[in-house]
mmCIF file of C-alpha atoms in Angstrom:
data_model
loop_
_atom_site.group_PDB
_atom_site.id
_atom_site.type_symbol
_atom_site.label_atom_id
_atom_site.label_comp_id
_atom_site.label_asym_id
_atom_site.label_seq_id
_atom_site.Cartn_x
_atom_site.Cartn_y
_atom_site.Cartn_z
ATOM 1 C CA UNK A 1 -30.141 -10.030 -1.078
ATOM 2 C CA UNK A 2 -26.941 -8.408 1.042
ATOM 3 C CA UNK A 3 -26.958 -5.253 3.352
ATOM 4 C CA UNK A 4 -25.553 -1.894 1.490
ATOM 5 C CA UNK A 5 -21.473 -1.643 1.990
ATOM 6 C CA UNK A 6 -22.050 1.419 4.385
ATOM 7 C CA UNK A 7 -23.777 -1.296 6.747
ATOM 8 C CA UNK A 8 -21.004 -3.224 6.249
ATOM 9 C CA UNK A 9 -18.632 -1.304 7.021
ATOM 10 C CA UNK A 10 -20.541 0.461 9.875
ATOM 11 C CA UNK A 11 -22.019 -3.477 11.404
ATOM 12 C CA UNK A 12 -18.014 -4.584 10.927
ATOM 13 C CA UNK A 13 -16.057 -1.618 13.032
ATOM 14 C CA UNK A 14 -19.391 -1.812 15.688
ATOM 15 C CA UNK A 15 -18.345 -5.836 15.541
ATOM 16 C CA UNK A 16 -14.300 -4.954 16.321
ATOM 17 C CA UNK A 17 -15.555 -2.004 18.593
ATOM 18 C CA UNK A 18 -17.254 -4.643 21.073
ATOM 19 C CA UNK A 19 -14.826 -7.409 20.713
ATOM 20 C CA UNK A 20 -12.291 -4.648 20.682
ATOM 21 C CA UNK A 21 -14.031 -3.548 24.934
ATOM 22 C CA UNK A 22 -15.981 -6.669 25.497
ATOM 23 C CA UNK A 23 -11.846 -8.852 25.803
ATOM 24 C CA UNK A 24 -10.569 -5.358 28.105
ATOM 25 C CA UNK A 25 -14.460 -6.068 30.305
ATOM 26 C CA UNK A 26 -13.822 -9.831 29.911
ATOM 27 C CA UNK A 27 -10.786 -10.042 32.205
ATOM 28 C CA UNK A 28 -12.209 -8.049 35.581
ATOM 29 C CA UNK A 29 -15.396 -10.228 35.299
ATOM 30 C CA UNK A 30 -13.279 -13.456 35.135
ATOM 31 C CA UNK A 31 -10.860 -12.195 38.244
ATOM 32 C CA UNK A 32 -13.548 -11.354 40.257
ATOM 33 C CA UNK A 33 -14.884 -14.744 39.686
ATOM 34 C CA UNK A 34 -12.312 -17.271 39.354
ATOM 35 C CA UNK A 35 -8.395 -16.327 38.520
ATOM 36 C CA UNK A 36 -6.540 -17.746 35.561
ATOM 37 C CA UNK A 37 -5.011 -20.829 35.144
ATOM 38 C CA UNK A 38 -1.164 -20.531 33.993
ATOM 39 C CA UNK A 39 -2.295 -22.722 31.079
ATOM 40 C CA UNK A 40 -4.941 -20.684 29.160
ATOM 41 C CA UNK A 41 -3.189 -17.612 30.125
ATOM 42 C CA UNK A 42 -0.500 -19.903 28.036
ATOM 43 C CA UNK A 43 -2.635 -20.840 25.439
ATOM 44 C CA UNK A 44 -4.601 -16.852 25.288
ATOM 45 C CA UNK A 45 -0.431 -15.379 25.515
ATOM 46 C CA UNK A 46 0.830 -17.686 22.193
ATOM 47 C CA UNK A 47 -2.721 -17.228 20.351
ATOM 48 C CA UNK A 48 -2.441 -13.278 20.175
ATOM 49 C CA UNK A 49 0.438 -13.585 18.909
ATOM 50 C CA UNK A 50 0.701 -16.814 15.932
ATOM 51 C CA UNK A 51 -2.667 -14.885 15.549
ATOM 52 C CA UNK A 52 -0.551 -11.858 13.581
ATOM 53 C CA UNK A 53 1.920 -13.951 12.429
ATOM 54 C CA UNK A 54 -0.985 -15.843 10.444
ATOM 55 C CA UNK A 55 -1.546 -12.685 8.625
ATOM 56 C CA UNK A 56 1.690 -11.656 7.694
ATOM 57 C CA UNK A 57 3.433 -15.081 6.560
ATOM 58 C CA UNK A 58 1.406 -14.461 3.001
ATOM 59 C CA UNK A 59 2.309 -11.672 2.487
ATOM 60 C CA UNK A 60 5.548 -12.515 2.920
ATOM 61 C CA UNK A 61 5.697 -15.689 0.565
ATOM 62 C CA UNK A 62 3.405 -13.902 -1.912
ATOM 63 C CA UNK A 63 4.500 -10.471 -2.335
ATOM 64 C CA UNK A 64 8.227 -9.509 -3.983
ATOM 65 C CA UNK A 65 11.748 -9.223 -3.612
ATOM 66 C CA UNK A 66 10.827 -5.412 -1.595
ATOM 67 C CA UNK A 67 8.850 -7.436 -0.517
ATOM 68 C CA UNK A 68 10.022 -10.118 1.914
ATOM 69 C CA UNK A 69 13.483 -7.844 2.088
ATOM 70 C CA UNK A 70 11.681 -5.231 4.157
ATOM 71 C CA UNK A 71 10.294 -8.023 6.091
ATOM 72 C CA UNK A 72 13.527 -9.452 7.290
ATOM 73 C CA UNK A 73 15.087 -5.892 7.815
ATOM 74 C CA UNK A 74 13.299 -4.855 9.723
ATOM 75 C CA UNK A 75 11.781 -8.126 11.862
ATOM 76 C CA UNK A 76 15.564 -7.988 12.237
ATOM 77 C CA UNK A 77 16.542 -4.165 13.447
ATOM 78 C CA UNK A 78 12.914 -4.444 15.995
ATOM 79 C CA UNK A 79 14.454 -7.832 17.581
ATOM 80 C CA UNK A 80 17.910 -5.684 17.782
ATOM 81 C CA UNK A 81 17.049 -2.247 18.641
ATOM 82 C CA UNK A 82 13.584 -2.711 19.278
ATOM 83 C CA UNK A 83 12.892 0.927 18.285
ATOM 84 C CA UNK A 84 9.521 0.100 17.022
ATOM 85 C CA UNK A 85 9.998 3.555 14.278
ATOM 86 C CA UNK A 86 13.171 2.422 13.281
ATOM 87 C CA UNK A 87 12.216 -0.744 12.665
ATOM 88 C CA UNK A 88 9.006 0.331 10.085
ATOM 89 C CA UNK A 89 11.408 3.558 7.697
ATOM 90 C CA UNK A 90 13.970 0.507 7.452
ATOM 91 C CA UNK A 91 11.308 -1.645 6.160
ATOM 92 C CA UNK A 92 10.639 0.976 3.664
ATOM 93 C CA UNK A 93 13.327 2.148 2.498
ATOM 94 C CA UNK A 94 14.705 -1.810 1.646
ATOM 95 C CA UNK A 95 11.823 -2.475 -0.027
ATOM 96 C CA UNK A 96 11.487 0.920 -2.033
ATOM 97 C CA UNK A 97 15.201 0.439 -2.487
ATOM 98 C CA UNK A 98 14.404 -2.495 -4.234
ATOM 99 C CA UNK A 99 12.211 -1.784 -6.521
ATOM 100 C CA UNK A 100 14.468 1.680 -7.656
ATOM 101 C CA UNK A 101 16.561 -0.847 -8.540
ATOM 102 C CA UNK A 102 15.848 -4.779 -9.724
ATOM 103 C CA UNK A 103 12.427 -2.948 -10.503
ATOM 104 C CA UNK B 1 8.011 -4.521 58.357
ATOM 105 C CA UNK B 2 5.279 -4.064 56.285
ATOM 106 C CA UNK B 3 4.821 0.279 54.402
ATOM 107 C CA UNK B 4 0.795 0.348 54.684
ATOM 108 C CA UNK B 5 -0.422 0.192 52.125
ATOM 109 C CA UNK B 6 -2.701 3.549 49.727
ATOM 110 C CA UNK B 7 -5.736 2.993 48.911
ATOM 111 C CA UNK B 8 -6.652 2.517 45.214
ATOM 112 C CA UNK B 9 -7.356 6.380 43.978
ATOM 113 C CA UNK B 10 -8.837 8.325 41.036
ATOM 114 C CA UNK B 11 -8.266 12.210 40.783
ATOM 115 C CA UNK B 12 -7.173 14.704 37.941
ATOM 116 C CA UNK B 13 -4.031 15.570 39.378
ATOM 117 C CA UNK B 14 -3.109 11.496 39.211
ATOM 118 C CA UNK B 15 -4.682 11.978 35.379
ATOM 119 C CA UNK B 16 -2.384 15.128 34.209
ATOM 120 C CA UNK B 17 0.562 13.344 35.599
ATOM 121 C CA UNK B 18 -0.461 9.640 33.429
ATOM 122 C CA UNK B 19 -0.928 12.519 30.174
ATOM 123 C CA UNK B 20 2.282 13.698 30.918
ATOM 124 C CA UNK B 21 4.547 10.392 31.366
ATOM 125 C CA UNK B 22 3.030 9.670 28.904
ATOM 126 C CA UNK B 23 3.572 12.251 26.348
ATOM 127 C CA UNK B 24 6.788 10.881 24.823
ATOM 128 C CA UNK B 25 5.356 8.102 23.674
ATOM 129 C CA UNK B 26 2.766 9.510 22.932
ATOM 130 C CA UNK B 27 5.205 10.660 19.980
ATOM 131 C CA UNK B 28 5.006 7.487 18.259
ATOM 132 C CA UNK B 29 1.699 6.860 18.904
ATOM 133 C CA UNK B 30 1.013 9.813 16.257
ATOM 134 C CA UNK B 31 3.725 8.325 13.923
ATOM 135 C CA UNK B 32 2.021 4.918 13.940
ATOM 136 C CA UNK B 33 -2.074 7.132 13.544
ATOM 137 C CA UNK B 34 -0.177 8.016 10.005
ATOM 138 C CA UNK B 35 1.068 4.481 9.361
ATOM 139 C CA UNK B 36 -2.833 3.718 9.746
ATOM 140 C CA UNK B 37 -4.002 6.960 8.065
ATOM 141 C CA UNK B 38 -1.801 6.263 5.023
ATOM 142 C CA UNK B 39 -2.172 2.379 4.510
ATOM 143 C CA UNK B 40 -5.811 2.638 4.768
ATOM 144 C CA UNK B 41 -6.069 4.970 1.632
ATOM 145 C CA UNK B 42 -4.379 2.790 -0.302
ATOM 146 C CA UNK B 43 -5.925 0.470 1.136
ATOM 147 C CA UNK B 44 -9.162 1.811 -0.023
ATOM 148 C CA UNK B 45 -11.216 2.810 2.671
ATOM 149 C CA UNK B 46 -12.342 6.201 3.245
ATOM 150 C CA UNK B 47 -11.923 8.566 5.579
ATOM 151 C CA UNK B 48 -14.323 8.029 7.847
ATOM 152 C CA UNK B 49 -13.928 4.307 7.752
ATOM 153 C CA UNK B 50 -10.914 4.285 9.588
ATOM 154 C CA UNK B 51 -11.150 7.653 11.273
ATOM 155 C CA UNK B 52 -14.634 5.489 12.844
ATOM 156 C CA UNK B 53 -11.711 2.323 13.704
ATOM 157 C CA UNK B 54 -9.673 4.874 15.214
ATOM 158 C CA UNK B 55 -12.134 6.703 17.284
ATOM 159 C CA UNK B 56 -13.778 3.969 19.248
ATOM 160 C CA UNK B 57 -11.227 0.521 18.533
ATOM 161 C CA UNK B 58 -8.591 1.471 19.455
ATOM 162 C CA UNK B 59 -6.428 -0.778 18.927
ATOM 163 C CA UNK B 60 -3.283 -0.868 16.419
ATOM 164 C CA UNK B 61 -3.037 -4.313 15.648
ATOM 165 C CA UNK B 62 -6.239 -4.825 15.003
ATOM 166 C CA UNK B 63 -7.124 -2.132 12.749
ATOM 167 C CA UNK B 64 -3.880 -3.746 10.640
ATOM 168 C CA UNK B 65 -5.382 -6.585 10.267
ATOM 169 C CA UNK B 66 -8.226 -5.312 9.561
ATOM 170 C CA UNK B 67 -6.908 -3.233 7.097
ATOM 171 C CA UNK B 68 -5.761 -6.928 4.801
ATOM 172 C CA UNK B 69 -9.472 -8.249 4.703
ATOM 173 C CA UNK B 70 -11.068 -5.057 4.326
ATOM 174 C CA UNK B 71 -12.591 -6.394 0.545
ATOM 175 C CA UNK B 72 -15.865 -6.405 -0.240
ATOM 176 C CA UNK B 73 -17.908 -7.767 0.718
ATOM 177 C CA UNK B 74 -16.507 -8.164 3.894
ATOM 178 C CA UNK B 75 -15.732 -11.719 5.758
ATOM 179 C CA UNK B 76 -17.483 -10.448 8.845
ATOM 180 C CA UNK B 77 -17.148 -14.036 10.804
ATOM 181 C CA UNK B 78 -13.871 -14.127 9.843
ATOM 182 C CA UNK B 79 -13.229 -9.392 11.133
ATOM 183 C CA UNK B 80 -14.495 -11.397 14.412
ATOM 184 C CA UNK B 81 -12.556 -14.322 14.508
ATOM 185 C CA UNK B 82 -9.544 -11.905 13.559
ATOM 186 C CA UNK B 83 -10.139 -9.049 16.527
ATOM 187 C CA UNK B 84 -11.296 -11.314 19.109
ATOM 188 C CA UNK B 85 -7.576 -13.129 18.942
ATOM 189 C CA UNK B 86 -5.805 -10.462 19.101
ATOM 190 C CA UNK B 87 -7.697 -8.509 21.717
ATOM 191 C CA UNK B 88 -7.519 -12.010 23.745
ATOM 192 C CA UNK B 89 -4.392 -10.215 25.156
ATOM 193 C CA UNK B 90 -6.370 -7.470 26.461
ATOM 194 C CA UNK B 91 -8.129 -10.012 28.584
ATOM 195 C CA UNK B 92 -5.429 -10.613 30.581
ATOM 196 C CA UNK B 93 -4.135 -7.474 30.657
ATOM 197 C CA UNK B 94 -7.747 -6.658 32.608
ATOM 198 C CA UNK B 95 -7.703 -9.143 34.745
ATOM 199 C CA UNK B 96 -3.733 -8.134 36.073
ATOM 200 C CA UNK B 97 -4.195 -5.046 36.483
ATOM 201 C CA UNK B 98 -7.880 -6.302 38.336
ATOM 202 C CA UNK B 99 -6.653 -6.252 41.773
ATOM 203 C CA UNK B 100 -5.725 -2.723 42.304
ATOM 204 C CA UNK B 101 -9.525 -2.379 39.850
ATOM 205 C CA UNK B 102 -11.768 -4.104 42.569
ATOM 206 C CA UNK B 103 -11.562 -1.105 45.382
ATOM 207 C CA UNK B 104 -13.946 0.887 42.557
ATOM 208 C CA UNK B 105 -17.596 -0.641 42.289
ATOM 209 C CA UNK B 106 -18.116 -1.841 39.222
ATOM 210 C CA UNK B 107 -19.313 0.291 36.963
ATOM 211 C CA UNK B 108 -15.467 2.706 37.290
ATOM 212 C CA UNK B 109 -13.847 -0.782 36.796
ATOM 213 C CA UNK B 110 -15.607 -0.740 33.678
ATOM 214 C CA UNK B 111 -15.344 2.831 32.348
ATOM 215 C CA UNK B 112 -11.061 2.591 33.632
ATOM 216 C CA UNK B 113 -10.758 0.151 30.913
ATOM 217 C CA UNK B 114 -12.188 0.851 27.918
ATOM 218 C CA UNK B 115 -8.324 2.840 27.313
ATOM 219 C CA UNK B 116 -6.419 -0.232 27.856
ATOM 220 C CA UNK B 117 -4.325 -1.013 25.110
ATOM 221 C CA UNK B 118 -0.145 -2.630 26.079
ATOM 222 C CA UNK B 119 1.687 0.590 26.480
ATOM 223 C CA UNK B 120 -0.344 2.601 28.888
ATOM 224 C CA UNK B 121 -1.266 -1.139 30.363
ATOM 225 C CA UNK B 122 2.246 -2.062 30.817
ATOM 226 C CA UNK B 123 3.796 1.974 32.615
ATOM 227 C CA UNK B 124 0.592 1.683 34.630
ATOM 228 C CA UNK B 125 1.434 -1.699 35.913
ATOM 229 C CA UNK B 126 5.347 -0.775 36.538
ATOM 230 C CA UNK B 127 4.151 1.864 39.311
ATOM 231 C CA UNK B 128 1.721 0.132 40.597
ATOM 232 C CA UNK B 129 4.422 -2.426 41.096
ATOM 233 C CA UNK B 130 6.233 1.194 42.817
ATOM 234 C CA UNK B 131 3.174 1.284 44.935
ATOM 235 C CA UNK B 132 1.456 4.471 43.017
ATOM 236 C CA UNK B 133 -2.032 3.683 43.267
ATOM 237 C CA UNK B 134 -2.998 6.740 41.397
ATOM 238 C CA UNK B 135 -5.779 4.900 38.778
ATOM 239 C CA UNK B 136 -5.343 8.200 36.785
ATOM 240 C CA UNK B 137 -1.569 6.900 35.519
ATOM 241 C CA UNK B 138 -3.891 4.949 33.749
ATOM 242 C CA UNK B 139 -6.496 6.468 32.660
ATOM 243 C CA UNK B 140 -4.459 9.448 32.036
ATOM 244 C CA UNK B 141 -1.904 7.609 30.596
ATOM 245 C CA UNK B 142 -5.480 5.710 27.632
ATOM 246 C CA UNK B 143 -5.998 9.184 26.581
ATOM 247 C CA UNK B 144 -2.197 11.260 26.029
ATOM 248 C CA UNK B 145 -1.959 7.532 23.768
ATOM 249 C CA UNK B 146 -5.742 7.840 22.757
ATOM 250 C CA UNK B 147 -5.468 11.562 21.215
ATOM 251 C CA UNK B 148 -2.611 10.824 19.442
ATOM 252 C CA UNK B 149 -4.294 8.240 17.863
ATOM 253 C CA UNK B 150 -6.664 9.517 16.251
ATOM 254 C CA UNK B 151 -4.631 13.027 15.374
ATOM 255 C CA UNK B 152 -2.268 10.364 13.674
ATOM 256 C CA UNK B 153 -4.850 8.921 11.561
ATOM 257 C CA UNK B 154 -6.121 12.415 10.959
ATOM 258 C CA UNK B 155 -3.491 13.253 9.184
ATOM 259 C CA UNK B 156 -2.196 10.492 7.002
ATOM 260 C CA UNK B 157 -6.530 10.603 5.992
ATOM 261 C CA UNK B 158 -5.690 14.088 5.019
ATOM 262 C CA UNK B 159 -2.165 13.740 3.175
ATOM 263 C CA UNK B 160 -2.008 9.829 2.168
ATOM 264 C CA UNK B 161 -4.386 10.759 -0.876
ATOM 265 C CA UNK B 162 -1.693 12.623 -2.348
ATOM 266 C CA UNK B 163 0.204 10.199 -2.951
ATOM 267 C CA UNK B 164 -0.067 8.009 -6.412
ATOM 268 C CA UNK B 165 2.144 4.475 -6.692
ATOM 269 C CA UNK B 166 2.289 3.573 -3.317
ATOM 270 C CA UNK B 167 4.728 0.505 -3.686
ATOM 271 C CA UNK B 168 7.418 3.182 -5.052
ATOM 272 C CA UNK B 169 7.544 4.250 -1.373
ATOM 273 C CA UNK B 170 6.892 1.572 0.078
ATOM 274 C CA UNK B 171 4.270 2.942 1.767
ATOM 275 C CA UNK B 172 2.572 -0.855 0.967
ATOM 276 C CA UNK B 173 5.029 -1.637 3.290
ATOM 277 C CA UNK B 174 3.573 -0.151 6.363
ATOM 278 C CA UNK B 175 1.413 -2.621 7.813
ATOM 279 C CA UNK B 176 3.468 -5.270 6.519
ATOM 280 C CA UNK B 177 6.391 -4.171 9.229
ATOM 281 C CA UNK B 178 4.103 -3.022 11.730
ATOM 282 C CA UNK B 179 2.553 -6.422 11.987
ATOM 283 C CA UNK B 180 5.843 -8.004 12.610
ATOM 284 C CA UNK B 181 7.318 -5.170 14.596
ATOM 285 C CA UNK B 182 4.539 -5.396 17.380
ATOM 286 C CA UNK B 183 4.640 -9.843 17.594
ATOM 287 C CA UNK B 184 8.646 -10.144 17.487
ATOM 288 C CA UNK B 185 9.602 -6.287 19.516
ATOM 289 C CA UNK B 186 7.760 -6.870 21.855
ATOM 290 C CA UNK B 187 8.617 -10.028 23.985
ATOM 291 C CA UNK B 188 10.962 -12.132 21.881
ATOM 292 C CA UNK B 189 11.304 -15.456 23.503
ATOM 293 C CA UNK B 190 12.981 -18.461 22.228
ATOM 294 C CA UNK B 191 10.392 -21.184 23.545
ATOM 295 C CA UNK B 192 8.414 -19.320 21.697
ATOM 296 C CA UNK B 193 10.034 -19.952 18.070
ATOM 297 C CA UNK B 194 8.115 -23.306 17.543
ATOM 298 C CA UNK B 195 4.228 -22.120 18.233
ATOM 299 C CA UNK B 196 4.962 -19.168 15.791
ATOM 300 C CA UNK B 197 7.021 -22.276 13.542
ATOM 301 C CA UNK B 198 3.566 -23.977 13.662
ATOM 302 C CA UNK B 199 1.594 -20.693 13.115
ATOM 303 C CA UNK B 200 2.787 -20.070 10.247
ATOM 304 C CA UNK B 201 3.448 -23.491 8.477
ATOM 305 C CA UNK B 202 0.101 -24.247 9.618
ATOM 306 C CA UNK B 203 -1.640 -20.510 7.842
ATOM 307 C CA UNK B 204 -0.470 -21.055 5.035
ATOM 308 C CA UNK B 205 -1.223 -23.685 4.289
ATOM 309 C CA UNK B 206 -4.628 -22.861 5.474
ATOM 310 C CA UNK B 207 -4.247 -20.637 3.099
ATOM 311 C CA UNK B 208 -3.676 -22.049 -0.334
ATOM 312 C CA UNK B 209 -5.843 -24.908 0.367
ATOM 313 C CA UNK B 210 -8.690 -23.287 2.741
ATOM 314 C CA UNK B 211 -11.773 -20.875 2.290
ATOM 315 C CA UNK B 212 -10.438 -17.253 2.593
ATOM 316 C CA UNK B 213 -9.263 -15.743 5.608
ATOM 317 C CA UNK B 214 -9.779 -18.920 7.535
ATOM 318 C CA UNK B 215 -5.709 -18.882 7.497
ATOM 319 C CA UNK B 216 -5.361 -17.087 10.505
ATOM 320 C CA UNK B 217 -7.579 -18.294 12.749
ATOM 321 C CA UNK B 218 -5.665 -21.480 11.594
ATOM 322 C CA UNK B 219 -3.119 -19.657 12.160
ATOM 323 C CA UNK B 220 -3.744 -18.074 15.672
ATOM 324 C CA UNK B 221 -4.956 -22.056 17.350
ATOM 325 C CA UNK B 222 -1.631 -24.028 15.921
ATOM 326 C CA UNK B 223 0.130 -21.283 17.756
ATOM 327 C CA UNK B 224 -1.400 -21.363 20.891
ATOM 328 C CA UNK B 225 -2.970 -25.504 20.738
ATOM 329 C CA UNK B 226 1.753 -25.825 20.192
ATOM 330 C CA UNK B 227 2.205 -23.629 23.554
ATOM 331 C CA UNK B 228 -0.266 -25.715 26.129
ATOM 332 C CA UNK B 229 1.542 -28.804 24.465
ATOM 333 C CA UNK B 230 5.176 -27.617 25.238
ATOM 334 C CA UNK B 231 6.538 -28.400 28.373
ATOM 335 C CA UNK B 232 6.359 -25.812 30.829
ATOM 336 C CA UNK B 233 9.101 -25.299 31.795
ATOM 337 C CA UNK B 234 9.974 -24.269 28.367
ATOM 338 C CA UNK B 235 8.006 -21.297 29.121
ATOM 339 C CA UNK B 236 7.737 -20.658 32.914
ATOM 340 C CA UNK B 237 8.977 -16.810 32.713
ATOM 341 C CA UNK B 238 5.989 -16.491 30.503
ATOM 342 C CA UNK B 239 3.853 -17.113 33.125
ATOM 343 C CA UNK B 240 4.875 -13.110 34.872
#
């Protein structure tokens, strides 16, 4: 028997809290014993951005035209202007516009 | 000539300074919190679930990624793995602060990183390199961001539910745009093109052919492995 939805949510959020705080503490613990090598650094660095790439790729591939246009526009603005709010606003406008005109 | 280094300190005045320095960015954080609140409502999260996350998890990328996986029954293992992969970055960031924090007793060291996020870390480390030794900068910055994030979430939850047909207003792409912005808006380097391509391709294949949610882990690990296998000089600038 699986636990009720409320308990599931509480467990899930607790898991997230423990991991989120644990990783912040772990860095200190590791440094107080062994310094991190460059290869480990590189792996961790690439992994933490790759996880976001992995989350968004299927959303874009399986999304409608509005989603794809929003992704391209928001990504371009993020790279060129480096302004997060403008980037998100552009994405939303593109998605809304696409659905307004194209349907 | 060697300038005498100030000892590590932590006081109210420094914390206030940290809060004030972070205020301009906190305005943005309110907007992101708002976006999270609205996205959470439309993803079907209860208000208390979203609020608990913002209060205690306090990490926008993992919270947005969690929204994507918030279906009943909750995929706990996948959720934990994804959170872990996103937060390995914080491990490196707190490690970078160790030289500054090591003067404190261990319990205080651990307390100082509770509110550690990308923004106050970057600000505090910049100040540290300019000779600042007051840890209040880190703590105050964290307090300002945390407050803004919680306020924003509450406002988004309160008003997001009033909108029907969120797609018409492009509200369904908030999460996507936010995550995209975190990835490419941070420190885009040409050297990351290969790891990211590998992550995207492997994630897509895993999405089609493997059980649900494994694609996130597959993509994350592939990206990390490819980055390690690349010639070292390609990624030299990232060694910081």
